[in-house]
Amino acid sequence: MHNEKCIFCRIISGEIPSDMVYVDDLFVAFLDIHPTTKGHTLLVPRTHIGSFAELSGDVAAALGDRLRKIAPRIAQAVSASGFNLILNNSADAGQVVPHVHWHIIPRYRTDGLRPWPSTTTSPDELREVAGLITTKLKDI
Ligand code: 5GP
Ligand code: ZN
């Protein structure tokens, strides 16, 4: 589905120019216009889908396969020594463009980035949170 108001749909259709690095029947990948590091790439399903949970099982499985193949090659191409795979899901998680996409961010030994801060908790709190999550995951 194409959404005329969506900037990524318009990039996919070619209406808005981009530095496209990969295309197939289900996905496209292009360089982020404001790269966090050199080689920062966005992997985007062709269909306009807002959030991760709305992806079909087939597309989600194919997506894992593409990330597995593409991310290490991007890192090699720009002589990075690692990469982060990040999906911002929902505005509170930093999602600005409402068309689901993965950030492939090449990492360099000297880039000085820490993607997110860590916090300190307690064993009791960890156990409580694990209980909440395992209960929710039981019916998968
Ligand atoms: P989000 O915050 O939604 O996870 O990430 C959206 C990303 O899309 C941002 O990193 C932003 O720099 C990138 N972006 C926004 N508009 C454009 C555009 O017109 N072209 C390209 N190539 N990237 C864009
Ligand atoms: Zn879209």
Short mmCIF file of N, CA and C and ligand atoms in Angstrom, two decimals:
data_model
loop_
_atom_site.label_atom_id
_atom_site.label_comp_id
_atom_site.label_asym_id
_atom_site.label_seq_id
_atom_site.Cartn_x
_atom_site.Cartn_y
_atom_site.Cartn_z
N MET A 1 0.84 -1.20 0.00
CA MET A 1 0.00 0.00 0.00
C MET A 1 0.88 1.25 0.00
N HIS A 2 0.53 2.22 -0.83
CA HIS A 2 1.28 3.47 -0.93
C HIS A 2 0.50 4.57 -0.21
N ASN A 3 1.18 5.33 0.62
CA ASN A 3 0.55 6.44 1.33
C ASN A 3 1.20 7.74 0.85
N GLU A 4 0.44 8.53 0.12
CA GLU A 4 0.97 9.72 -0.54
C GLU A 4 1.54 10.73 0.46
N LYS A 5 1.08 10.64 1.71
CA LYS A 5 1.56 11.61 2.72
C LYS A 5 2.86 11.14 3.39
N CYS A 6 3.27 9.90 3.07
CA CYS A 6 4.41 9.31 3.78
C CYS A 6 5.70 9.54 3.00
N ILE A 7 6.67 10.12 3.68
CA ILE A 7 7.94 10.45 3.00
C ILE A 7 8.67 9.19 2.52
N PHE A 8 8.57 8.09 3.26
CA PHE A 8 9.26 6.87 2.84
C PHE A 8 8.54 6.22 1.66
N CYS A 9 7.20 6.26 1.64
CA CYS A 9 6.48 5.77 0.45
C CYS A 9 6.89 6.56 -0.78
N ARG A 10 7.08 7.85 -0.61
CA ARG A 10 7.45 8.69 -1.74
C ARG A 10 8.89 8.45 -2.18
N ILE A 11 9.75 8.08 -1.25
CA ILE A 11 11.11 7.68 -1.61
C ILE A 11 11.08 6.35 -2.35
N ILE A 12 10.28 5.40 -1.84
CA ILE A 12 10.20 4.07 -2.46
C ILE A 12 9.69 4.18 -3.91
N SER A 13 8.72 5.05 -4.14
CA SER A 13 8.17 5.19 -5.49
C SER A 13 9.08 5.99 -6.41
N GLY A 14 10.12 6.61 -5.84
CA GLY A 14 11.06 7.39 -6.66
C GLY A 14 10.67 8.84 -6.79
N GLU A 15 9.53 9.21 -6.19
CA GLU A 15 9.04 10.59 -6.28
C GLU A 15 10.01 11.55 -5.55
N ILE A 16 10.58 11.08 -4.45
CA ILE A 16 11.59 11.86 -3.72
C ILE A 16 12.92 11.14 -3.88
N PRO A 17 13.96 11.88 -4.29
CA PRO A 17 15.25 11.22 -4.50
C PRO A 17 15.89 10.73 -3.21
N SER A 18 16.67 9.66 -3.33
CA SER A 18 17.42 9.15 -2.17
C SER A 18 18.65 8.44 -2.69
N ASP A 19 19.55 8.14 -1.78
CA ASP A 19 20.72 7.33 -2.13
C ASP A 19 20.40 5.88 -1.80
N MET A 20 19.75 5.23 -2.77
CA MET A 20 19.27 3.86 -2.62
C MET A 20 20.47 2.90 -2.73
N VAL A 21 20.58 1.97 -1.81
CA VAL A 21 21.72 1.04 -1.86
C VAL A 21 21.30 -0.41 -2.07
N TYR A 22 19.98 -0.70 -1.89
CA TYR A 22 19.51 -2.09 -2.05
C TYR A 22 18.02 -2.07 -2.35
N VAL A 23 17.60 -2.91 -3.30
CA VAL A 23 16.17 -3.07 -3.57
C VAL A 23 15.87 -4.55 -3.83
N ASP A 24 14.71 -5.01 -3.37
CA ASP A 24 14.21 -6.31 -3.80
C ASP A 24 12.69 -6.24 -3.82
N ASP A 25 12.04 -7.38 -3.93
CA ASP A 25 10.58 -7.36 -4.08
C ASP A 25 9.85 -6.88 -2.83
N LEU A 26 10.46 -7.02 -1.66
CA LEU A 26 9.78 -6.66 -0.40
C LEU A 26 10.33 -5.41 0.28
N PHE A 27 11.62 -5.11 0.04
CA PHE A 27 12.29 -4.05 0.81
C PHE A 27 13.10 -3.12 -0.07
N VAL A 28 13.35 -1.94 0.46
CA VAL A 28 14.39 -1.07 -0.10
C VAL A 28 15.28 -0.61 1.05
N ALA A 29 16.50 -0.24 0.72
CA ALA A 29 17.41 0.34 1.72
C ALA A 29 18.05 1.57 1.09
N PHE A 30 18.08 2.66 1.86
CA PHE A 30 18.69 3.91 1.38
C PHE A 30 19.39 4.59 2.53
N LEU A 31 20.31 5.50 2.19
CA LEU A 31 21.07 6.18 3.23
C LEU A 31 20.20 7.18 3.98
N ASP A 32 20.38 7.22 5.29
CA ASP A 32 19.69 8.22 6.12
C ASP A 32 20.25 9.60 5.78
N ILE A 33 19.35 10.55 5.58
CA ILE A 33 19.78 11.88 5.15
C ILE A 33 20.55 12.62 6.25
N HIS A 34 20.33 12.21 7.50
CA HIS A 34 21.08 12.79 8.65
C HIS A 34 21.79 11.64 9.36
N PRO A 35 22.88 11.16 8.79
CA PRO A 35 23.50 9.93 9.33
C PRO A 35 24.09 10.12 10.72
N THR A 36 23.82 9.12 11.59
CA THR A 36 24.46 9.09 12.91
C THR A 36 25.94 8.79 12.74
N THR A 37 26.26 7.87 11.83
CA THR A 37 27.65 7.60 11.46
C THR A 37 27.68 7.39 9.94
N LYS A 38 28.88 7.36 9.40
CA LYS A 38 29.06 7.12 7.96
C LYS A 38 28.48 5.75 7.59
N GLY A 39 27.57 5.73 6.63
CA GLY A 39 26.97 4.47 6.19
C GLY A 39 25.61 4.19 6.81
N HIS A 40 25.13 5.06 7.68
CA HIS A 40 23.81 4.89 8.34
C HIS A 40 22.73 4.68 7.27
N THR A 41 22.12 3.50 7.33
CA THR A 41 21.19 3.07 6.28
C THR A 41 19.84 2.72 6.90
N LEU A 42 18.78 2.95 6.15
CA LEU A 42 17.43 2.59 6.59
C LEU A 42 16.91 1.45 5.72
N LEU A 43 16.48 0.36 6.36
CA LEU A 43 15.87 -0.77 5.64
C LEU A 43 14.37 -0.67 5.85
N VAL A 44 13.62 -0.61 4.74
CA VAL A 44 12.22 -0.23 4.80
C VAL A 44 11.37 -1.21 3.98
N PRO A 45 10.32 -1.80 4.55
CA PRO A 45 9.42 -2.61 3.73
C PRO A 45 8.70 -1.73 2.70
N ARG A 46 8.46 -2.27 1.53
CA ARG A 46 7.81 -1.49 0.47
C ARG A 46 6.39 -1.07 0.85
N THR A 47 5.73 -1.93 1.62
CA THR A 47 4.34 -1.64 2.01
C THR A 47 4.30 -0.66 3.16
N HIS A 48 3.37 0.27 3.10
CA HIS A 48 3.22 1.25 4.18
C HIS A 48 2.61 0.59 5.40
N ILE A 49 3.46 0.33 6.38
CA ILE A 49 3.02 -0.26 7.65
C ILE A 49 3.62 0.60 8.75
N GLY A 50 2.79 0.99 9.71
CA GLY A 50 3.24 1.95 10.71
C GLY A 50 4.14 1.36 11.77
N SER A 51 3.78 0.18 12.25
CA SER A 51 4.51 -0.32 13.42
C SER A 51 4.93 -1.76 13.22
N PHE A 52 5.92 -2.13 14.01
CA PHE A 52 6.55 -3.45 13.93
C PHE A 52 5.53 -4.58 14.09
N ALA A 53 4.63 -4.45 15.07
CA ALA A 53 3.69 -5.54 15.38
C ALA A 53 2.69 -5.78 14.25
N GLU A 54 2.53 -4.80 13.37
CA GLU A 54 1.57 -4.96 12.26
C GLU A 54 2.18 -5.71 11.08
N LEU A 55 3.48 -5.97 11.10
CA LEU A 55 4.09 -6.72 9.99
C LEU A 55 3.53 -8.13 9.93
N SER A 56 3.35 -8.66 8.73
CA SER A 56 2.95 -10.06 8.62
C SER A 56 4.12 -10.94 9.03
N GLY A 57 3.83 -12.18 9.42
CA GLY A 57 4.89 -13.11 9.80
C GLY A 57 5.88 -13.31 8.67
N ASP A 58 5.38 -13.37 7.43
CA ASP A 58 6.26 -13.59 6.27
C ASP A 58 7.24 -12.44 6.09
N VAL A 59 6.69 -11.22 6.16
CA VAL A 59 7.57 -10.05 5.95
C VAL A 59 8.56 -9.93 7.11
N ALA A 60 8.10 -10.22 8.33
CA ALA A 60 9.00 -10.14 9.49
C ALA A 60 10.13 -11.15 9.35
N ALA A 61 9.82 -12.35 8.88
CA ALA A 61 10.86 -13.36 8.71
C ALA A 61 11.84 -12.95 7.61
N ALA A 62 11.30 -12.43 6.51
CA ALA A 62 12.16 -11.98 5.42
C ALA A 62 13.05 -10.83 5.88
N LEU A 63 12.49 -10.01 6.73
CA LEU A 63 13.23 -8.87 7.23
C LEU A 63 14.47 -9.30 8.01
N GLY A 64 14.28 -10.30 8.88
CA GLY A 64 15.42 -10.81 9.63
C GLY A 64 16.50 -11.33 8.69
N ASP A 65 16.08 -11.99 7.64
CA ASP A 65 17.02 -12.52 6.66
C ASP A 65 17.79 -11.40 5.97
N ARG A 66 17.07 -10.34 5.57
CA ARG A 66 17.74 -9.21 4.88
C ARG A 66 18.72 -8.51 5.83
N LEU A 67 18.30 -8.29 7.07
CA LEU A 67 19.20 -7.62 8.01
C LEU A 67 20.48 -8.43 8.19
N ARG A 68 20.31 -9.74 8.32
CA ARG A 68 21.45 -10.64 8.51
C ARG A 68 22.44 -10.53 7.35
N LYS A 69 21.90 -10.39 6.13
CA LYS A 69 22.78 -10.32 4.97
C LYS A 69 23.34 -8.92 4.73
N ILE A 70 22.48 -7.92 4.93
CA ILE A 70 22.84 -6.57 4.51
C ILE A 70 23.75 -5.86 5.53
N ALA A 71 23.41 -5.97 6.82
CA ALA A 71 24.11 -5.15 7.82
C ALA A 71 25.62 -5.41 7.84
N PRO A 72 26.08 -6.67 7.85
CA PRO A 72 27.53 -6.87 7.87
C PRO A 72 28.22 -6.34 6.61
N ARG A 73 27.53 -6.44 5.50
CA ARG A 73 28.13 -5.96 4.24
C ARG A 73 28.23 -4.43 4.24
N ILE A 74 27.21 -3.76 4.78
CA ILE A 74 27.29 -2.30 4.87
C ILE A 74 28.49 -1.92 5.73
N ALA A 75 28.62 -2.59 6.88
CA ALA A 75 29.74 -2.27 7.78
C ALA A 75 31.08 -2.47 7.06
N GLN A 76 31.18 -3.58 6.31
CA GLN A 76 32.43 -3.83 5.58
C GLN A 76 32.69 -2.74 4.55
N ALA A 77 31.62 -2.32 3.85
CA ALA A 77 31.77 -1.35 2.76
C ALA A 77 32.34 -0.03 3.25
N VAL A 78 32.01 0.34 4.50
CA VAL A 78 32.47 1.64 5.01
C VAL A 78 33.58 1.46 6.05
N SER A 79 34.16 0.25 6.07
CA SER A 79 35.28 -0.06 6.98
C SER A 79 34.92 0.19 8.44
N ALA A 80 33.67 -0.15 8.82
CA ALA A 80 33.26 -0.08 10.22
C ALA A 80 33.64 -1.39 10.90
N SER A 81 33.74 -1.37 12.23
CA SER A 81 34.13 -2.59 12.95
C SER A 81 32.93 -3.23 13.65
N GLY A 82 31.73 -2.66 13.47
CA GLY A 82 30.52 -3.24 14.05
C GLY A 82 29.32 -2.46 13.56
N PHE A 83 28.16 -2.79 14.10
CA PHE A 83 26.95 -2.04 13.73
C PHE A 83 25.90 -2.20 14.81
N ASN A 84 24.98 -1.22 14.88
CA ASN A 84 23.76 -1.34 15.69
C ASN A 84 22.58 -1.47 14.75
N LEU A 85 21.63 -2.32 15.14
CA LEU A 85 20.34 -2.41 14.44
C LEU A 85 19.31 -1.84 15.39
N ILE A 86 18.62 -0.80 14.96
CA ILE A 86 17.69 -0.11 15.86
C ILE A 86 16.37 0.12 15.14
N LEU A 87 15.28 -0.18 15.85
CA LEU A 87 13.95 0.14 15.35
C LEU A 87 13.29 1.03 16.40
N ASN A 88 12.92 2.23 16.01
CA ASN A 88 12.19 3.11 16.91
C ASN A 88 10.70 2.85 16.69
N ASN A 89 10.05 2.26 17.67
CA ASN A 89 8.63 1.90 17.51
C ASN A 89 7.77 2.78 18.40
N SER A 90 7.06 3.70 17.78
CA SER A 90 6.17 4.69 18.40
C SER A 90 6.92 5.98 18.70
N ALA A 91 6.14 7.04 18.77
CA ALA A 91 6.71 8.38 18.97
C ALA A 91 7.52 8.45 20.25
N ASP A 92 7.04 7.81 21.32
CA ASP A 92 7.76 7.87 22.60
C ASP A 92 9.10 7.15 22.53
N ALA A 93 9.24 6.26 21.55
CA ALA A 93 10.52 5.56 21.37
C ALA A 93 11.38 6.26 20.32
N GLY A 94 10.92 7.42 19.84
CA GLY A 94 11.73 8.18 18.89
C GLY A 94 11.35 8.03 17.44
N GLN A 95 10.22 7.33 17.17
CA GLN A 95 9.81 7.16 15.77
C GLN A 95 9.21 8.47 15.26
N VAL A 96 9.82 8.98 14.20
CA VAL A 96 9.34 10.21 13.58
C VAL A 96 8.58 9.90 12.30
N VAL A 97 9.12 8.99 11.49
CA VAL A 97 8.47 8.64 10.22
C VAL A 97 7.57 7.41 10.46
N PRO A 98 6.26 7.55 10.23
CA PRO A 98 5.32 6.47 10.58
C PRO A 98 5.23 5.37 9.52
N HIS A 99 6.37 4.92 9.08
CA HIS A 99 6.48 3.79 8.14
C HIS A 99 7.63 2.96 8.70
N VAL A 100 7.32 1.75 9.15
CA VAL A 100 8.29 0.97 9.92
C VAL A 100 9.63 0.86 9.17
N HIS A 101 10.73 1.01 9.92
CA HIS A 101 12.06 0.97 9.29
C HIS A 101 13.12 0.61 10.33
N TRP A 102 14.14 -0.05 9.85
CA TRP A 102 15.29 -0.39 10.70
C TRP A 102 16.44 0.53 10.37
N HIS A 103 17.09 1.02 11.43
CA HIS A 103 18.33 1.78 11.28
C HIS A 103 19.49 0.78 11.35
N ILE A 104 20.32 0.79 10.33
CA ILE A 104 21.57 0.04 10.36
C ILE A 104 22.66 1.09 10.53
N ILE A 105 23.27 1.10 11.70
CA ILE A 105 24.22 2.16 12.04
C ILE A 105 25.62 1.55 12.20
N PRO A 106 26.47 1.76 11.21
CA PRO A 106 27.83 1.25 11.33
C PRO A 106 28.53 1.88 12.54
N ARG A 107 29.35 1.08 13.21
CA ARG A 107 30.06 1.59 14.38
C ARG A 107 31.57 1.50 14.18
N TYR A 108 32.25 2.47 14.76
CA TYR A 108 33.69 2.61 14.62
C TYR A 108 34.30 2.70 16.01
N ARG A 109 35.47 2.14 16.17
CA ARG A 109 36.08 2.07 17.50
C ARG A 109 36.13 3.43 18.16
N THR A 110 36.34 4.47 17.38
CA THR A 110 36.55 5.80 17.97
C THR A 110 35.33 6.70 17.84
N ASP A 111 34.13 6.13 17.54
CA ASP A 111 32.99 7.04 17.29
C ASP A 111 32.42 7.65 18.57
N GLY A 112 32.74 7.08 19.73
CA GLY A 112 32.34 7.70 20.99
C GLY A 112 30.86 7.64 21.30
N LEU A 113 30.09 6.88 20.52
CA LEU A 113 28.63 6.84 20.73
C LEU A 113 28.27 5.81 21.79
N ARG A 114 27.31 6.16 22.63
CA ARG A 114 26.65 5.16 23.46
C ARG A 114 25.17 5.28 23.12
N PRO A 115 24.56 4.26 22.52
CA PRO A 115 23.20 4.44 22.02
C PRO A 115 22.19 4.79 23.10
N TRP A 116 22.34 4.26 24.32
CA TRP A 116 21.39 4.59 25.36
C TRP A 116 22.06 4.39 26.72
N PRO A 117 21.56 5.11 27.73
CA PRO A 117 22.17 4.98 29.06
C PRO A 117 21.72 3.71 29.75
N SER A 118 22.49 3.27 30.71
CA SER A 118 22.06 2.14 31.54
C SER A 118 21.67 2.67 32.92
N THR A 119 20.87 1.88 33.65
CA THR A 119 20.41 2.31 34.97
C THR A 119 20.74 1.20 35.98
N THR A 120 20.55 1.51 37.24
CA THR A 120 20.75 0.51 38.27
C THR A 120 19.40 0.12 38.84
N THR A 121 19.20 -1.19 39.07
CA THR A 121 17.93 -1.66 39.64
C THR A 121 18.25 -2.64 40.76
N SER A 122 17.25 -3.38 41.21
CA SER A 122 17.48 -4.34 42.30
C SER A 122 17.03 -5.72 41.83
N PRO A 123 17.54 -6.79 42.47
CA PRO A 123 17.09 -8.14 42.10
C PRO A 123 15.57 -8.28 42.22
N ASP A 124 14.96 -7.68 43.26
CA ASP A 124 13.49 -7.78 43.43
C ASP A 124 12.76 -7.15 42.25
N GLU A 125 13.25 -6.00 41.85
CA GLU A 125 12.59 -5.29 40.74
C GLU A 125 12.75 -6.08 39.44
N LEU A 126 13.94 -6.62 39.23
CA LEU A 126 14.16 -7.43 38.03
C LEU A 126 13.20 -8.63 38.00
N ARG A 127 13.05 -9.27 39.16
CA ARG A 127 12.17 -10.44 39.24
C ARG A 127 10.72 -10.04 38.95
N GLU A 128 10.32 -8.90 39.48
CA GLU A 128 8.94 -8.43 39.25
C GLU A 128 8.71 -8.14 37.76
N VAL A 129 9.66 -7.48 37.15
CA VAL A 129 9.52 -7.15 35.72
C VAL A 129 9.54 -8.42 34.88
N ALA A 130 10.41 -9.35 35.23
CA ALA A 130 10.44 -10.63 34.49
C ALA A 130 9.10 -11.34 34.59
N GLY A 131 8.45 -11.25 35.76
CA GLY A 131 7.13 -11.87 35.93
C GLY A 131 6.10 -11.23 35.01
N LEU A 132 6.11 -9.90 34.94
CA LEU A 132 5.16 -9.21 34.05
C LEU A 132 5.33 -9.66 32.61
N ILE A 133 6.60 -9.76 32.20
CA ILE A 133 6.86 -10.07 30.79
C ILE A 133 6.57 -11.54 30.49
N THR A 134 7.01 -12.43 31.35
CA THR A 134 6.77 -13.85 31.06
C THR A 134 5.28 -14.16 31.03
N THR A 135 4.49 -13.50 31.89
CA THR A 135 3.04 -13.69 31.86
C THR A 135 2.49 -13.28 30.50
N LYS A 136 2.97 -12.15 30.00
CA LYS A 136 2.48 -11.62 28.72
C LYS A 136 2.91 -12.50 27.54
N LEU A 137 4.03 -13.18 27.70
CA LEU A 137 4.57 -13.97 26.58
C LEU A 137 4.05 -15.41 26.55
N LYS A 138 3.26 -15.78 27.55
CA LYS A 138 2.83 -17.18 27.67
C LYS A 138 1.95 -17.64 26.51
N ASP A 139 1.13 -16.72 25.96
CA ASP A 139 0.15 -17.15 24.96
C ASP A 139 0.64 -16.94 23.53
N ILE A 140 1.93 -16.81 23.32
CA ILE A 140 2.45 -16.63 21.95
C ILE A 140 2.24 -17.90 21.13
P1 5GP B 1 12.89 7.54 13.06
O1 5GP B 1 13.20 8.65 14.02
O2 5GP B 1 11.47 7.64 12.54
O3 5GP B 1 13.23 6.19 13.59
O4 5GP B 1 13.89 7.76 11.85
C1 5GP B 1 13.57 8.45 10.69
C2 5GP B 1 14.89 8.69 9.97
O5 5GP B 1 14.58 9.08 8.65
C3 5GP B 1 15.75 9.79 10.59
O6 5GP B 1 17.00 9.24 10.99
C4 5GP B 1 15.89 10.81 9.48
O7 5GP B 1 17.17 11.38 9.40
C5 5GP B 1 15.54 10.02 8.22
N1 5GP B 1 14.89 10.82 7.20
C6 5GP B 1 13.86 11.70 7.38
N2 5GP B 1 13.51 12.24 6.20
C7 5GP B 1 14.33 11.69 5.26
C8 5GP B 1 14.45 11.88 3.85
O8 5GP B 1 13.73 12.65 3.22
N3 5GP B 1 15.39 11.14 3.22
C9 5GP B 1 16.21 10.26 3.88
N4 5GP B 1 17.11 9.60 3.16
N5 5GP B 1 16.14 10.09 5.21
C10 5GP B 1 15.20 10.79 5.90
ZN ZN B 2 4.87 4.85 3.92
#
